[in-house]
CSV table of C-alpha atoms and ligand atoms in Angstrom, one decimal:
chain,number,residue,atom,x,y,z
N,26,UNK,CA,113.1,106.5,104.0
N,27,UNK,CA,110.2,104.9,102.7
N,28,UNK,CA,109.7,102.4,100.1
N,29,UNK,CA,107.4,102.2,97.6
N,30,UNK,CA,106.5,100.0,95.0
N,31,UNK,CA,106.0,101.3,91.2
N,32,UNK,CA,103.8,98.5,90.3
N,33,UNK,CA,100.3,97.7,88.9
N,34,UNK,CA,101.2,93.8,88.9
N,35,UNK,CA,99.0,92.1,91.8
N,36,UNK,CA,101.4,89.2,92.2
N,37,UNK,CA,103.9,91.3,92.4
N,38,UNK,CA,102.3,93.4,95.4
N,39,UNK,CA,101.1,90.4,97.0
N,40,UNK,CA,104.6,89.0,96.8
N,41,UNK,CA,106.3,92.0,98.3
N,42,UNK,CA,104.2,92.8,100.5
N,43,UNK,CA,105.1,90.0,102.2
N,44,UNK,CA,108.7,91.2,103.2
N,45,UNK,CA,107.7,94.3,105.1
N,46,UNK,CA,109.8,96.9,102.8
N,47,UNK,CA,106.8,97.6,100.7
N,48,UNK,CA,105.4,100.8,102.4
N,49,UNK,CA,103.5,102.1,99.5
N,50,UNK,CA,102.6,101.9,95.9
N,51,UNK,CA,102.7,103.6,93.0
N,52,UNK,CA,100.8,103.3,89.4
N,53,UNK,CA,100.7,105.1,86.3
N,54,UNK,CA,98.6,104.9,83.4
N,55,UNK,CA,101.7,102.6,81.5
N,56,UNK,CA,101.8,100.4,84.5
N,57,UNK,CA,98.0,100.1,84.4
N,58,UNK,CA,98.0,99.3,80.6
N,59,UNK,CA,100.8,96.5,81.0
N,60,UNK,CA,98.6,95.2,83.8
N,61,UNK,CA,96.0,94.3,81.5
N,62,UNK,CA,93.7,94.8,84.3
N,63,UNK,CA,90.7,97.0,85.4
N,64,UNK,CA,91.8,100.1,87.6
N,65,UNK,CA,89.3,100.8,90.0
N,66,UNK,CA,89.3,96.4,90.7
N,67,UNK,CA,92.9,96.9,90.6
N,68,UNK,CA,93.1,99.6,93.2
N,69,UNK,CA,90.4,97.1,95.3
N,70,UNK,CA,92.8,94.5,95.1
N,71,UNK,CA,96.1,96.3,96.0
N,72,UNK,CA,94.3,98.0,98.9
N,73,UNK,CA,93.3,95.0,100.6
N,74,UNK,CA,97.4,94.0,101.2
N,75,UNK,CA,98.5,97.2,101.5
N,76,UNK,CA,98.0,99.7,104.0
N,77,UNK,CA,100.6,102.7,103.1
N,78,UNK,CA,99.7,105.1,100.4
N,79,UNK,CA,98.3,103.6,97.3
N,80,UNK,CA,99.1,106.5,94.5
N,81,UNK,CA,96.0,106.7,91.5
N,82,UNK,CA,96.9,109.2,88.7
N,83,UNK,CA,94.4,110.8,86.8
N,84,UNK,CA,93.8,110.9,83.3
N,85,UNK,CA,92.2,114.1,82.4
N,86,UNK,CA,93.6,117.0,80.7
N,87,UNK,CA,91.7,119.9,82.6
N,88,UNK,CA,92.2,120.6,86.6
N,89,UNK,CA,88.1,120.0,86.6
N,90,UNK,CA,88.6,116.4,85.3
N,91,UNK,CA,90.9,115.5,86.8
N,92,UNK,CA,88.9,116.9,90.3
N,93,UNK,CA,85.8,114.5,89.0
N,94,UNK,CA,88.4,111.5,88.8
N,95,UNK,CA,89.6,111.8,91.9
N,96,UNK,CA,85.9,112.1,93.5
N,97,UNK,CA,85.6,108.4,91.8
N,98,UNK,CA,89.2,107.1,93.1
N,99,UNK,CA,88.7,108.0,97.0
N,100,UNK,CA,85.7,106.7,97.9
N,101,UNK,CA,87.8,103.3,96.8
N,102,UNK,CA,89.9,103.0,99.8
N,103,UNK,CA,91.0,105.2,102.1
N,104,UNK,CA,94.7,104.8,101.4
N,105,UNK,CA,93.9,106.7,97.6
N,106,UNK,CA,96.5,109.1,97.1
N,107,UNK,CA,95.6,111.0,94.1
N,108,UNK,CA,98.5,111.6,91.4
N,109,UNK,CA,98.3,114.5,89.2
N,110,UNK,CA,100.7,115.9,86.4
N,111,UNK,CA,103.3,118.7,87.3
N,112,UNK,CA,101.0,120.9,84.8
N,113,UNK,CA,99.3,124.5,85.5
N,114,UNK,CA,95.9,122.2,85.3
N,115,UNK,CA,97.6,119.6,87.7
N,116,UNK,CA,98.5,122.2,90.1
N,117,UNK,CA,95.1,124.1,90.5
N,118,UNK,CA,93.4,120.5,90.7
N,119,UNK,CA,96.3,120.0,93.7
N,120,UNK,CA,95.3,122.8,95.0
N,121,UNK,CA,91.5,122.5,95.4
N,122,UNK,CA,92.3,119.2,95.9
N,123,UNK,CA,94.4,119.3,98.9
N,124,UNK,CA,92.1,122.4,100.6
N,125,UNK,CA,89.5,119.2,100.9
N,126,UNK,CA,92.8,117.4,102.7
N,127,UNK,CA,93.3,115.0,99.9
N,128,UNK,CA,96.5,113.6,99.5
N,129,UNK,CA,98.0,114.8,96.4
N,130,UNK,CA,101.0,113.4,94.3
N,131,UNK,CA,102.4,115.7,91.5
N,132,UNK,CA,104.3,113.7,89.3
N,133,UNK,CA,106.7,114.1,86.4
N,134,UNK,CA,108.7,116.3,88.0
N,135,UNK,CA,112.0,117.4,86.8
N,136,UNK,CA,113.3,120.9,88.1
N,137,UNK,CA,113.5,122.5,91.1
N,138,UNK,CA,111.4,124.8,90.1
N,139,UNK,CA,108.6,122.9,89.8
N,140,UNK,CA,108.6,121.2,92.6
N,141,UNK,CA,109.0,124.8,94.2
N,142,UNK,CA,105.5,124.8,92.6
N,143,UNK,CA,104.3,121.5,93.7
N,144,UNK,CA,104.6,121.9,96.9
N,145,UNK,CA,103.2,126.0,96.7
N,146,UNK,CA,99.8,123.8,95.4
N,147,UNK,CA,99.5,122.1,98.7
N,148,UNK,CA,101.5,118.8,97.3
N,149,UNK,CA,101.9,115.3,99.7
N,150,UNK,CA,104.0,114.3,97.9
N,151,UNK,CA,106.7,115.8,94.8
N,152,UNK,CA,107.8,112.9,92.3
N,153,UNK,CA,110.8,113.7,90.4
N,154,UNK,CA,111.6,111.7,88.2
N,155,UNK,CA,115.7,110.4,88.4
N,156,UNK,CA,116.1,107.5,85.6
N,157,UNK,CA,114.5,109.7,83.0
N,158,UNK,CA,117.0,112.7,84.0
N,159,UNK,CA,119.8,109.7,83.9
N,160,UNK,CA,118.9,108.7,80.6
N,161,UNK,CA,118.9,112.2,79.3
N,162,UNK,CA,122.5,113.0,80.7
N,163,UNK,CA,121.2,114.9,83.5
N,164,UNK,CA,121.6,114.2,87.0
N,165,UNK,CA,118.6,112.7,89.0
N,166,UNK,CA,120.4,113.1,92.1
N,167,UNK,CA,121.4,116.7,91.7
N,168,UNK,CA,118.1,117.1,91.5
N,169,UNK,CA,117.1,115.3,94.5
N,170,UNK,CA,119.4,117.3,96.4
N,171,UNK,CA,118.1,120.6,95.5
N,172,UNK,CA,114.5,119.9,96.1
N,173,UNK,CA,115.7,118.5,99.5
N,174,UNK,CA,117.9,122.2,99.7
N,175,UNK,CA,115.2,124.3,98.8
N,176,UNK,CA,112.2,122.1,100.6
N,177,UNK,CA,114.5,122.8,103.8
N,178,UNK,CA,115.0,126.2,103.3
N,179,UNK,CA,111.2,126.8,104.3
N,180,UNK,CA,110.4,124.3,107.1
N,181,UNK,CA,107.6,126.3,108.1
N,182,UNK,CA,105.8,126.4,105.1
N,183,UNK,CA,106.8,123.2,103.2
N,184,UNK,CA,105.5,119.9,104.2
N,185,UNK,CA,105.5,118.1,100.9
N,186,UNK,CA,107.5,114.6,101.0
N,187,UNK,CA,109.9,114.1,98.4
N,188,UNK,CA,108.9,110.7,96.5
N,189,UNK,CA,112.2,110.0,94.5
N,190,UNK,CA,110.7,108.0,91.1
N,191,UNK,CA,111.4,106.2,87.8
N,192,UNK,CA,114.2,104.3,89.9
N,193,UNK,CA,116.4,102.2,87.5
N,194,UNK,CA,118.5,99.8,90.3
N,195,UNK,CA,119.5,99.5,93.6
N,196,UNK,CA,122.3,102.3,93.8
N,197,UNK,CA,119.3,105.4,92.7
N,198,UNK,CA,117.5,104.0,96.0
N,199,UNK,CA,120.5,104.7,97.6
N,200,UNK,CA,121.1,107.9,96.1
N,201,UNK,CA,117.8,108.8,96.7
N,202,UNK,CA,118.3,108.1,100.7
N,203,UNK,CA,121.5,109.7,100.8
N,204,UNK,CA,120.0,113.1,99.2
N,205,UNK,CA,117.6,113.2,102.0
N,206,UNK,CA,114.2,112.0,100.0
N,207,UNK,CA,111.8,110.5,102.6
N,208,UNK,CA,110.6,108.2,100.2
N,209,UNK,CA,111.5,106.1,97.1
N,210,UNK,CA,109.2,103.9,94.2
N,211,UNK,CA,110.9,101.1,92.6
N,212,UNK,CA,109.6,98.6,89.8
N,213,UNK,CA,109.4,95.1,92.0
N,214,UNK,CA,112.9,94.0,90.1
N,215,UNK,CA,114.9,96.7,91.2
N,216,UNK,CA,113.5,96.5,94.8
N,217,UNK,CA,114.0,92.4,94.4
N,218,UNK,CA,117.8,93.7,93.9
N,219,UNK,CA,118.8,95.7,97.1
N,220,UNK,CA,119.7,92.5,99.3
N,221,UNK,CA,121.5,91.4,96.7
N,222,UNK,CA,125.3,91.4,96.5
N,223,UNK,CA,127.6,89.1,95.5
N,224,UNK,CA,130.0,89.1,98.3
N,225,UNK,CA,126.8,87.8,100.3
N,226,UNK,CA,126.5,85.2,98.5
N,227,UNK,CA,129.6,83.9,98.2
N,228,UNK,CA,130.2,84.7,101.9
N,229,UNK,CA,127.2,83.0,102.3
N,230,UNK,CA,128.8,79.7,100.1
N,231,UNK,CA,131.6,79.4,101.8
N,232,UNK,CA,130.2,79.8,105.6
N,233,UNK,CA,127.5,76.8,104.9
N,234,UNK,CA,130.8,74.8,103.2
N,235,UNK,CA,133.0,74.9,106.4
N,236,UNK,CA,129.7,74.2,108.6
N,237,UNK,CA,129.3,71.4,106.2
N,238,UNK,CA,133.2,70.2,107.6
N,239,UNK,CA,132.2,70.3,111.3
N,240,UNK,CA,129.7,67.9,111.1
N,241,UNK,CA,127.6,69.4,113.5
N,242,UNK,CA,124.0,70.2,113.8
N,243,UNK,CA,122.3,73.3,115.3
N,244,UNK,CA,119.1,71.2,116.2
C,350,E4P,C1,106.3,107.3,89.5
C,350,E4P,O1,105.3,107.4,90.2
C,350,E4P,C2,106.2,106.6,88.2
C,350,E4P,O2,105.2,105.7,88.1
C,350,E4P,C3,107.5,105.9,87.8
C,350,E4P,O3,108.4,105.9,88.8
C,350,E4P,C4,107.9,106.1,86.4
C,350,E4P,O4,109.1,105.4,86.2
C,350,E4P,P1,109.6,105.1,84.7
C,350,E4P,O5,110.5,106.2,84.3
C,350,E4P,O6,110.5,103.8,84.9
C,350,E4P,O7,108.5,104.8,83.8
């Protein structure tokens, strides 16, 4: 499965980048905001560390808009995916859209029937949306799994990658894995969390203790 990060923080990318599980990223319009920064510099900037898909959502509310955005994202690197909402408009812009063989991401996701539709517009990439399920006492990993059902039901005429997002820790990455998504965007803290456990380091403590005791030296 692939990683991505949810992130409009260049320090953060930069940071991450540098342990080889960043294999994408993801921003939003919020992310963007919190940023502070400008969003075509931004995309500039995040291009020139990472090579994976770099996701771009537009902003307007007609499929035509949000065409004339995209034209104005691409030419900015040529990692732009171009993220759309999981609206009628959204859909006809992903479906001229990807005709042209432009990566597409429809986002805010959260049925299986839309994402039935997503990928019927000629969707890359499907984002459904698991915390926000979570925190409305449904199940984001139900849902996973019957995207991934139904997705694999039509091998022949689906292609679109299931991009598992609004990841809230460590355990909905692997939740997302184990319901077959191929890939998964995480806020830089959450990602920051999956080595961590524990029983590593208190392993760790007690391993570098006893080597302490022998008085030996690897060097
Ligand atoms: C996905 O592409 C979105 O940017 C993101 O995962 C939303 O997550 P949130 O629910 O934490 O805002």
């Amino acid at each position: 499965m692939e990683l991505f990060l949810d992130s409009a923080d260049i320090e953060e990318i930069r940071d991450l980048a540098k342990t080889g599980l960043v294999d994408g990223i993801t921003t939003n319009p919020s992310l963007v905001a919190k940023s502070g920064g400008d969003f075509k510099t931004l995309l500039k900037e995040i291009a020139a560390v990472i090579k994976g898909p770099i996701s771009a959502e537009t902003v307007a509310p007609k499929a035509e808009g949000m065409i004339e955005e995209a034209k104005k994202l691409l030419p900015i690197a040529e990692n732009i995916v171009i993220k759309v909402p999981l609206t009628w408009e959204g859909l006809k812009a992903t479906r001229a859209l990807s005709r042209e063989g432009v990566k597409v991401n429809v986002t805010l996701c959260f049925s299986a029937a839309q994402a039935l539709a997503a990928a019927k517009a000629g969707a890359f990439y499907v984002s459904p949306f698991i915390g926000r399920l979570d925190d409305v006492g449904a199940s984001g990993s139900e849902l996973l799994q019957e995207i991934r059902a139904i997705y694999d039901n039509y091998p022949d005429s689906i292609e679109t990658r299931i991009l598992a997002a609004s990841i809230r820790s460590a355990d909905h990455i692997a939740e997302a894995a184990l319901a077959g998504a191929d890939c998964a965007t995480a806020p830089p803290k959450i990602l920051r969390q999956i080595v961590h456990h524990p029983l590593t380091d208190k392993g760790l403590a007690a391993f570098l203790a006893d080597w302490k005791k022998t008085g030996q030296s690897i060097l």
